[in-house]
Coordinates of C-alpha atoms (C1' of nucleotides) in Angstrom, one line a residue:
Chain A
M519 CA 173.7 110.4 12.0
T520 CA 173.9 112.5 14.5
D521 CA 174.3 110.0 17.7
K522 CA 172.9 106.9 18.8
H523 CA 171.1 108.8 21.5
S524 CA 169.1 110.7 19.2
Y525 CA 165.5 110.3 17.8
G526 CA 166.6 111.8 14.8
Q527 CA 163.8 114.5 15.1
F528 CA 163.5 118.3 13.9
C529 CA 160.3 118.8 16.2
P530 CA 161.1 120.8 19.1
L531 CA 159.3 117.8 21.7
S532 CA 161.5 115.5 20.4
M533 CA 164.7 117.4 21.1
A534 CA 163.4 118.2 24.2
S535 CA 162.9 114.9 25.3
E536 CA 166.4 113.9 24.3
I537 CA 167.4 116.2 27.0
V538 CA 165.1 116.4 29.5
C539 CA 163.5 112.7 29.5
T540 CA 166.4 110.5 30.0
R541 CA 166.7 108.0 33.2
W542 CA 166.6 110.3 36.4
T543 CA 166.7 113.5 34.7
P544 CA 163.6 115.1 35.7
L545 CA 164.6 114.7 39.3
I546 CA 167.9 116.2 39.1
L547 CA 165.9 118.9 37.9
R548 CA 163.6 119.1 40.6
E549 CA 166.3 119.4 43.1
F550 CA 167.9 121.9 41.0
L551 CA 164.4 124.4 41.1
H552 CA 164.5 123.6 44.7
G553 CA 167.9 125.4 45.1
T554 CA 170.3 122.9 45.0
T555 CA 174.0 123.5 44.1
R556 CA 176.4 120.7 45.4
F557 CA 177.0 117.0 44.1
N558 CA 176.3 115.4 47.6
D559 CA 173.1 117.3 48.1
L560 CA 172.0 116.8 44.9
R561 CA 172.5 113.2 45.7
R562 CA 170.2 113.6 48.6
G563 CA 167.4 114.2 47.0
V564 CA 167.8 111.0 44.6
P565 CA 170.1 108.5 46.8
K566 CA 169.5 105.5 44.3
M567 CA 171.5 107.0 41.3
S568 CA 174.5 105.7 41.3
P569 CA 177.2 108.8 41.4
A570 CA 179.0 107.7 38.5
L571 CA 175.5 108.4 36.8
L572 CA 174.7 111.5 38.0
S573 CA 178.2 112.8 37.1
K574 CA 177.5 112.0 33.4
R575 CA 174.0 113.7 33.7
L576 CA 175.7 116.8 35.3
K577 CA 177.6 116.8 32.0
E578 CA 174.9 116.3 29.7
L579 CA 172.9 119.0 31.7
E580 CA 176.1 121.3 31.4
A581 CA 176.4 120.3 27.4
A582 CA 172.8 121.4 26.9
G583 CA 173.3 124.6 28.4
I584 CA 170.9 123.7 31.3
I585 CA 173.4 124.0 33.8
T586 CA 176.8 125.6 34.7
S587 CA 179.3 124.5 36.5
E588 CA 182.0 126.6 38.4
T589 CA 184.1 125.4 41.0
R590 CA 184.1 127.5 44.5
A591 CA 186.2 129.0 47.0
D592 CA 186.8 125.4 48.3
G593 CA 187.8 124.0 45.0
N594 CA 184.6 122.1 44.6
P595 CA 182.2 122.6 41.5
E596 CA 178.7 124.5 42.2
Y597 CA 176.3 123.7 39.6
R598 CA 173.3 126.5 38.6
L599 CA 170.6 126.2 36.4
T600 CA 170.9 128.7 33.6
E601 CA 168.3 130.7 32.3
M602 CA 167.1 128.1 29.8
G603 CA 167.4 125.5 32.6
R604 CA 164.7 127.6 35.1
E605 CA 162.5 127.7 31.7
L606 CA 161.8 124.2 32.3
E607 CA 159.8 124.9 35.6
P608 CA 156.7 125.0 34.0
A609 CA 157.1 122.5 32.0
L610 CA 157.8 120.0 34.9
M611 CA 155.5 121.7 37.0
A612 CA 153.1 120.5 34.6
L613 CA 154.3 116.7 34.5
G614 CA 154.2 116.6 38.4
G615 CA 150.4 118.4 38.1
W616 CA 149.2 115.4 36.3
G617 CA 151.3 112.8 38.2
H618 CA 149.5 114.4 41.5
R619 CA 145.9 114.6 39.7
W620 CA 146.3 110.9 38.0
I621 CA 148.3 108.6 40.1
E622 CA 146.8 106.1 42.6
S623 CA 148.0 106.7 45.9
S624 CA 148.3 103.2 46.5
V625 CA 150.9 103.2 44.2
S626 CA 153.2 106.4 45.3
L627 CA 152.5 105.0 48.8
R628 CA 154.7 101.6 47.9
N629 CA 157.5 104.1 47.6
L630 CA 157.5 105.4 51.5
D631 CA 160.8 106.9 52.5
P632 CA 161.6 109.1 55.7
S633 CA 164.8 109.9 54.2
L634 CA 162.9 111.9 51.2
L635 CA 160.6 112.9 53.1
M636 CA 162.0 114.5 55.9
W637 CA 164.9 115.9 53.6
D638 CA 161.8 117.4 52.1
M639 CA 159.9 118.9 54.2
R640 CA 163.1 120.5 55.7
R641 CA 163.2 122.6 52.6
N642 CA 160.0 123.7 52.5
L643 CA 159.9 124.8 55.7
A644 CA 158.9 128.2 56.6
P645 CA 160.9 129.7 59.2
L646 CA 158.9 132.3 59.3
S647 CA 155.8 130.8 60.7
L648 CA 157.5 129.9 63.4
P649 CA 158.4 131.9 66.8
D650 CA 161.6 134.5 66.2
R651 CA 163.9 132.0 67.8
R652 CA 165.4 128.5 67.9
C653 CA 163.0 125.9 67.3
T654 CA 163.8 122.2 67.0
I655 CA 160.7 119.9 66.4
Q656 CA 161.3 116.4 66.4
F657 CA 159.7 113.1 64.6
L658 CA 159.2 109.7 65.5
Y659 CA 158.3 107.0 63.3
P660 CA 158.2 104.6 66.0
E661 CA 157.7 101.7 63.4
L662 CA 160.8 101.7 61.6
A663 CA 163.8 100.5 62.0
P664 CA 165.6 102.4 65.3
V665 CA 167.9 104.2 62.4
D666 CA 165.3 105.6 60.7
Q667 CA 163.0 106.0 63.4
N668 CA 164.1 109.6 64.5
W669 CA 165.3 112.8 63.0
W670 CA 165.2 116.6 63.8
I671 CA 164.5 119.6 62.5
V672 CA 166.5 122.9 64.2
V673 CA 165.0 126.4 62.9
E674 CA 167.1 129.4 63.9
D675 CA 167.7 132.7 62.6
G676 CA 166.0 131.2 58.8
A677 CA 168.0 128.1 58.7
V678 CA 167.0 124.9 58.4
D679 CA 169.3 122.1 59.6
L680 CA 168.0 118.0 59.5
C681 CA 169.2 115.8 61.9
R682 CA 169.6 112.3 62.0
I683 CA 171.3 112.3 65.8
D684 CA 170.3 113.9 68.9
P685 CA 171.2 117.6 68.5
G686 CA 170.4 117.7 72.3
H687 CA 168.3 121.1 72.2
E688 CA 165.6 121.0 74.2
I689 CA 162.9 119.6 71.8
D690 CA 159.8 122.1 71.3
L691 CA 157.4 119.2 69.5
L692 CA 157.7 116.1 69.1
V693 CA 156.1 114.7 66.1
S694 CA 154.7 110.8 66.6
A695 CA 153.5 109.6 63.2
S696 CA 153.0 106.3 61.1
L697 CA 155.2 107.0 58.1
R698 CA 152.4 106.5 55.8
A699 CA 150.4 109.0 57.3
M700 CA 153.0 111.3 57.1
T701 CA 153.7 111.2 53.6
S702 CA 150.2 111.3 53.1
V703 CA 149.7 114.3 54.8
W704 CA 153.0 116.0 52.3
M705 CA 150.8 114.7 49.6
G706 CA 147.3 116.6 50.1
L707 CA 145.8 113.4 51.0
T708 CA 144.5 113.9 54.2
T709 CA 145.7 117.1 56.3
I710 CA 146.9 116.8 59.7
K711 CA 143.9 117.3 61.2
A712 CA 142.2 114.0 60.4
E713 CA 145.3 112.3 60.7
V714 CA 145.8 113.7 64.5
E715 CA 142.0 112.8 64.9
A716 CA 142.5 109.2 63.7
G717 CA 145.2 108.4 65.5
R718 CA 147.8 108.2 63.8
I719 CA 149.4 111.6 64.3
Q720 CA 150.5 112.5 67.0
L721 CA 151.9 116.5 68.6
D722 CA 153.3 117.1 72.1
G723 CA 155.1 120.3 72.9
E724 CA 154.2 123.9 72.8
R725 CA 150.6 124.4 71.7
A726 CA 151.6 127.7 69.7
I727 CA 153.8 125.8 67.9
A728 CA 151.7 123.0 67.4
R729 CA 148.1 124.6 66.6
S730 CA 150.0 126.5 64.1
I731 CA 151.8 123.4 61.8
G732 CA 149.7 123.8 59.0
K733 CA 151.4 126.9 58.3
W734 CA 155.0 125.9 58.7
L735 CA 155.3 122.4 57.6
G736 CA 156.4 121.7 54.3
L737 CA 154.1 120.2 52.3
S738 CA 154.5 119.0 48.3
H739 CA 153.6 121.9 46.3
F740 CA 150.8 120.4 44.8
A741 CA 149.1 119.3 48.4
P742 CA 146.6 121.7 47.9
M743 CA 145.1 120.9 44.3
K744 CA 142.4 118.3 43.4
R745 CA 143.1 114.9 42.1
N746 CA 141.1 112.7 39.9
V747 CA 142.0 109.4 41.2
G748 CA 142.6 107.7 44.7
Chain B
M680 CA 161.4 97.2 45.7
T681 CA 158.7 98.1 43.8
D682 CA 160.9 97.5 40.5
K683 CA 164.1 97.5 38.6
H684 CA 162.8 100.5 37.2
S685 CA 160.8 102.3 39.6
Y686 CA 162.7 105.8 40.9
G687 CA 161.8 104.5 44.4
Q688 CA 160.0 108.1 45.1
F689 CA 156.8 109.1 46.4
C690 CA 157.0 112.1 44.7
P691 CA 153.9 113.2 41.8
L692 CA 157.3 114.2 39.7
S693 CA 158.9 111.2 39.8
M694 CA 156.0 109.4 39.8
A695 CA 155.1 110.5 36.6
S696 CA 158.7 110.9 35.2
E697 CA 158.6 106.7 35.2
I698 CA 155.9 106.8 33.0
V699 CA 156.2 109.1 30.7
C700 CA 159.7 110.0 30.6
T701 CA 161.0 106.6 29.5
R702 CA 162.8 106.5 26.1
W703 CA 160.1 107.1 22.8
T704 CA 157.1 108.1 25.1
P705 CA 156.6 111.7 24.8
L706 CA 156.8 111.3 21.1
I707 CA 154.4 108.8 21.2
L708 CA 151.8 110.7 23.0
R709 CA 152.7 113.1 20.9
E710 CA 151.1 111.0 17.8
F711 CA 148.3 109.5 20.1
L712 CA 147.5 113.4 20.9
H713 CA 147.7 114.5 16.7
G714 CA 144.7 112.1 16.7
T715 CA 146.8 109.0 15.9
T716 CA 144.9 105.3 17.3
R717 CA 146.5 102.6 14.7
F718 CA 149.6 100.3 15.8
N719 CA 151.6 101.2 11.6
D720 CA 150.0 104.9 11.9
L721 CA 152.1 105.2 14.9
R722 CA 155.6 103.8 13.2
R723 CA 155.1 106.6 10.4
G724 CA 155.8 109.2 13.2
V725 CA 158.6 107.1 15.3
P726 CA 160.3 105.7 12.4
K727 CA 163.5 104.4 13.8
M728 CA 161.6 103.4 17.0
S729 CA 161.6 99.3 16.4
P730 CA 158.0 97.9 16.9
A731 CA 158.7 95.6 19.4
L732 CA 159.6 98.1 21.4
L733 CA 156.9 100.3 20.6
S734 CA 154.7 97.4 21.5
K735 CA 155.6 97.3 24.6
R736 CA 155.8 100.6 25.2
L737 CA 152.4 100.3 23.7
K738 CA 151.7 97.5 26.7
E739 CA 153.0 100.1 29.4
L740 CA 150.7 102.9 28.6
E741 CA 148.0 100.4 28.6
A742 CA 148.9 99.1 32.2
A743 CA 149.7 103.0 33.2
G744 CA 146.0 103.7 32.4
I745 CA 147.0 106.4 29.6
I746 CA 146.4 104.2 26.9
T747 CA 143.1 101.7 26.1
S748 CA 143.3 99.5 23.0
E749 CA 139.9 97.8 21.6
T750 CA 139.9 95.2 18.9
R751 CA 138.1 96.9 15.8
A752 CA 135.4 95.4 13.4
D753 CA 138.6 94.4 11.3
G754 CA 140.5 92.5 14.2
N755 CA 142.4 95.0 14.9
P756 CA 143.6 97.1 17.7
E757 CA 142.6 100.2 17.6
Y758 CA 144.2 102.3 20.4
R759 CA 143.1 105.5 22.3
L760 CA 144.3 108.2 24.9
T761 CA 141.5 108.2 27.7
E762 CA 141.1 111.1 30.0
M763 CA 144.2 110.6 32.0
G764 CA 146.7 110.4 29.0
R765 CA 144.2 113.7 27.1
E766 CA 145.2 115.7 30.3
L767 CA 148.9 115.2 29.5
E768 CA 148.8 117.5 26.8
P769 CA 149.9 120.5 29.0
A770 CA 153.0 119.2 30.3
L771 CA 154.1 117.7 26.6
M772 CA 153.3 121.6 25.0
A773 CA 154.5 123.4 27.9
L774 CA 158.3 120.9 27.5
G775 CA 157.8 121.2 23.6
G776 CA 157.5 124.8 23.8
W777 CA 160.3 125.0 25.9
G778 CA 162.5 123.1 23.2
H779 CA 161.1 125.8 20.3
R780 CA 162.7 128.1 22.5
W781 CA 165.6 127.4 24.0
I782 CA 167.5 124.6 21.3
E783 CA 169.3 125.8 19.2
S784 CA 168.0 125.6 15.1
S785 CA 171.5 124.9 14.0
V786 CA 170.9 121.5 16.2
S787 CA 167.3 120.9 15.7
L788 CA 168.1 121.4 11.3
R789 CA 170.4 118.6 11.6
N790 CA 167.7 115.7 12.1
L791 CA 166.3 116.9 8.7
D792 CA 163.9 114.1 7.2
P793 CA 161.0 114.3 4.5
S794 CA 159.0 111.6 5.3
L795 CA 158.4 113.1 9.0
L796 CA 158.0 116.6 8.1
M797 CA 155.9 115.8 5.5
W798 CA 153.9 113.7 7.5
D799 CA 153.1 116.0 10.0
M800 CA 152.4 118.6 7.6
R801 CA 149.6 116.5 6.2
R802 CA 148.0 116.1 9.3
N803 CA 148.3 119.9 10.3
L804 CA 147.2 121.2 6.8
A805 CA 143.8 123.1 7.0
P806 CA 141.1 121.8 4.1
L807 CA 138.7 124.7 4.1
S808 CA 141.4 127.0 3.3
L809 CA 141.7 125.4 0.1
P810 CA 138.9 125.6 -2.9
D811 CA 136.7 122.8 -2.3
R812 CA 137.2 120.6 -4.4
R813 CA 140.0 118.1 -5.3
C814 CA 143.3 120.0 -4.9
T815 CA 146.6 118.4 -5.4
I816 CA 149.7 119.6 -4.3
Q817 CA 152.9 118.3 -5.2
F818 CA 156.6 118.6 -3.3
L819 CA 159.9 118.6 -4.7
Y820 CA 162.9 118.6 -2.9
P821 CA 165.6 118.3 -5.9
E822 CA 168.4 118.2 -4.1
L823 CA 167.7 114.6 -2.3
A824 CA 168.1 111.2 -3.9
P825 CA 165.7 110.2 -6.3
V826 CA 163.2 108.2 -3.6
D827 CA 162.4 111.4 -1.4
Q828 CA 162.4 114.2 -4.2
N829 CA 158.2 113.9 -4.3
W830 CA 155.7 114.0 -2.5
W831 CA 151.9 114.8 -3.5
I832 CA 149.4 115.8 -0.6
V833 CA 145.7 115.3 -2.3
V834 CA 142.8 117.4 -0.1
E835 CA 139.2 116.2 -1.4
D836 CA 136.2 116.2 1.0
G837 CA 138.0 117.7 3.6
A838 CA 140.4 114.1 3.6
V839 CA 143.9 114.6 3.4
D840 CA 145.8 112.0 2.2
L841 CA 150.2 111.8 1.3
C842 CA 151.5 110.0 -1.1
R843 CA 155.2 108.7 -2.6
I844 CA 153.6 108.1 -5.4
D845 CA 152.3 110.2 -8.5
P846 CA 148.3 109.8 -8.0
G847 CA 148.1 111.0 -11.6
H848 CA 146.0 113.7 -10.8
E849 CA 146.9 117.4 -12.5
I850 CA 149.1 119.5 -9.9
D851 CA 147.5 122.5 -8.9
L852 CA 150.6 124.1 -7.1
L853 CA 153.8 123.0 -7.4
V854 CA 156.5 123.6 -3.9
S855 CA 159.4 122.7 -5.1
A856 CA 161.8 123.6 -2.0
S857 CA 165.7 122.8 -0.6
L858 CA 164.1 120.4 2.5
R859 CA 165.8 122.9 5.0
A860 CA 164.3 124.9 4.1
M861 CA 160.7 123.8 4.3
T862 CA 161.7 122.7 7.7
S863 CA 162.5 126.1 8.8
V864 CA 159.3 127.2 7.4
W865 CA 157.9 124.6 9.5
M866 CA 159.6 125.8 12.5
G867 CA 158.5 129.0 12.2
L868 CA 162.4 130.2 11.9
T869 CA 161.4 132.1 8.6
T870 CA 158.5 132.2 6.4
I871 CA 157.1 131.0 3.0
K872 CA 157.5 134.4 2.4
A873 CA 161.1 135.1 2.6
E874 CA 162.1 131.6 1.5
V875 CA 160.2 132.2 -1.7
E876 CA 162.3 135.7 -2.1
A877 CA 165.7 134.2 -0.9
G878 CA 165.2 131.9 -4.3
R879 CA 164.9 128.7 -1.3
I880 CA 161.4 127.8 -2.7
Q881 CA 159.0 128.5 -5.7
L882 CA 155.6 127.6 -5.8
D883 CA 154.2 127.4 -9.2
G884 CA 150.7 126.9 -10.2
E885 CA 147.2 128.5 -9.4
R886 CA 147.8 131.9 -7.5
A887 CA 145.1 131.3 -5.8
I888 CA 146.2 128.7 -3.3
A889 CA 150.1 129.8 -4.0
R890 CA 148.8 132.9 -2.4
S891 CA 147.2 131.3 0.4
I892 CA 149.9 128.9 1.5
G893 CA 150.1 130.7 4.1
K894 CA 146.4 130.0 5.7
W895 CA 146.4 126.7 4.3
L896 CA 150.3 124.7 4.9
G897 CA 150.6 123.1 8.7
L898 CA 152.8 123.8 10.2
S899 CA 154.3 123.1 13.7
H900 CA 152.1 124.3 16.5
F901 CA 155.1 125.9 17.8
A902 CA 156.5 128.1 14.9
P903 CA 153.8 131.3 15.3
M904 CA 155.6 131.6 19.2
K905 CA 158.9 133.8 19.4
R906 CA 162.7 131.9 20.4
N907 CA 164.8 132.6 22.6
V908 CA 168.4 131.3 20.8
G909 CA 169.3 131.3 17.5
Chain C
dC1437 C1' 184.3 114.5 53.0
dT1438 C1' 183.5 115.8 48.4
dG1439 C1' 183.5 113.9 43.6
dC1440 C1' 184.0 112.0 40.8
dA1441 C1' 186.3 107.4 37.8
dT1442 C1' 187.1 102.1 37.2
dC1443 C1' 185.6 97.6 36.9
dC1444 C1' 181.7 94.6 36.1
dT1445 C1' 177.5 92.9 35.6
dC1446 C1' 172.4 93.0 34.1
dT1447 C1' 168.8 95.1 31.5
dT1448 C1' 167.0 97.5 27.8
dC1449 C1' 167.8 98.3 23.2
dG1450 C1' 168.0 98.5 18.0
dA1451 C1' 168.4 95.7 14.2
dT1452 C1' 166.7 92.6 11.3
dA1453 C1' 164.3 88.9 10.0
dC1454 C1' 159.8 86.6 10.2
dT1455 C1' 154.6 84.7 11.8
dG1456 C1' 148.9 84.8 12.3
Chain D
dC988 C1' 147.9 94.9 9.5
dA989 C1' 150.4 93.9 13.8
dG990 C1' 152.9 92.6 16.4
dT991 C1' 157.0 88.1 17.6
dA992 C1' 161.8 86.3 17.5
dT993 C1' 166.8 86.4 17.8
dC994 C1' 170.9 88.7 18.8
dG995 C1' 174.9 91.6 19.5
dA996 C1' 175.3 96.4 21.4
dA997 C1' 174.8 99.7 24.5
dG998 C1' 173.5 101.8 28.5
dA999 C1' 172.4 101.3 33.7
dG1000 C1' 173.4 100.3 38.5
dG1001 C1' 176.7 98.2 42.4
dA1002 C1' 181.3 97.9 44.6
dT1003 C1' 184.9 100.1 45.0
dG1004 C1' 189.0 102.9 45.0
dC1005 C1' 191.3 107.6 45.0
dA1006 C1' 192.7 112.3 44.5
dG1007 C1' 192.0 117.2 46.5

DNA sequence: CTGCATCCTCTTCGATACTG
DNA sequence: CAGTATCGAAGAGGATGCAG
């Protein structure tokens, strides 16, 4: 009829699913809802997706009216949600909230990935809850392969940068952790405090910054919410 | 890592999308939320899906904990949503509501299908708003091929049956319509009253039943809601 | 470096037919 | 009624290339 990919149903849920519920698309939209606008930043949020497929999906989303692309001064496109796209947020949040409440942590925690964790903590970090000067926080995951062990987050003038190579600044706080413990904290399965007491996370450095970590550390949007399963 | 199909991300939206946002799955869940429990009834809601794929999806949903299957007395399985599955309703309603508000009717109306329309009107019909006796309502779509022209809905003792062959009862109301007009009414783009006045729908039969059609006729759950596009 | 396009392989899907 | 079996077509993933 219309095309091969269509469900052929006029039902609004069917029409919406044709656009939103295709492979990778909810994750791309998650990146957009976090404010990402550029191709390679999108890729950091969905690193296992091939660039060709991401490119295809962006064209589909643009054709559907969910995003626009505009060529910037540097000649590269900038993608942005339209109002239609922004209004997907409640539906995606509801789906994410359901996942948070119902999907077993033992399943989610099979997908540990320091890169995704740090990338998300970077964007959810609250600079205003840190001292009003440059702050450098190092994260150390001793159990990982050397290339993934060290991460630095540099906060300066409200901007948050994530580095995989030492920026050379004095370290204000060193967070040493098992990746599983840190991810569990991010997900809201446990707390920094509990993990520190259990010896799975250590904080070394400036007392004030360590004490206020619960305020500035960016966790999952769903972390404060109750769960129904283990 | 885990398997090929996984996005490899611990994010709850990613985990939820792996289960819910696969091809056909939102439509299957829509059927379940309407109370369907049997394989061939599910098929009526997703007639363009192959039975092999439906069977596969049901196994996946069961493995994910969203449905259970129990063998009934007749030896055939009965599928039911678990609590985990029922709690998907807000997310799916949000997605459907978004589709209703934002997807152009000209696009949805490319998917006209009398079978899907009648099947949905059957299950959303309100028997209590009809006289407390057997009522037979015939729908006639003169422009369609003969096999799709005639439909009968029989309401008796609170049960609603849909027939494609004449049940032989006296007709209490004959609804003659263009399929596009009837579907537009179902979607909430227009009203029965407006379509009758425009000559695209005719009601012939018992006055009281015709007058109360707005009460007993089952429309889309989203029909009363505002839309943002044409 | 960013933003793709191409080529190739592998998996999934759809159509049809058939079974207990 | 409730599925399997089979097979060709479409789609996704990985590697590589390339222009601005």
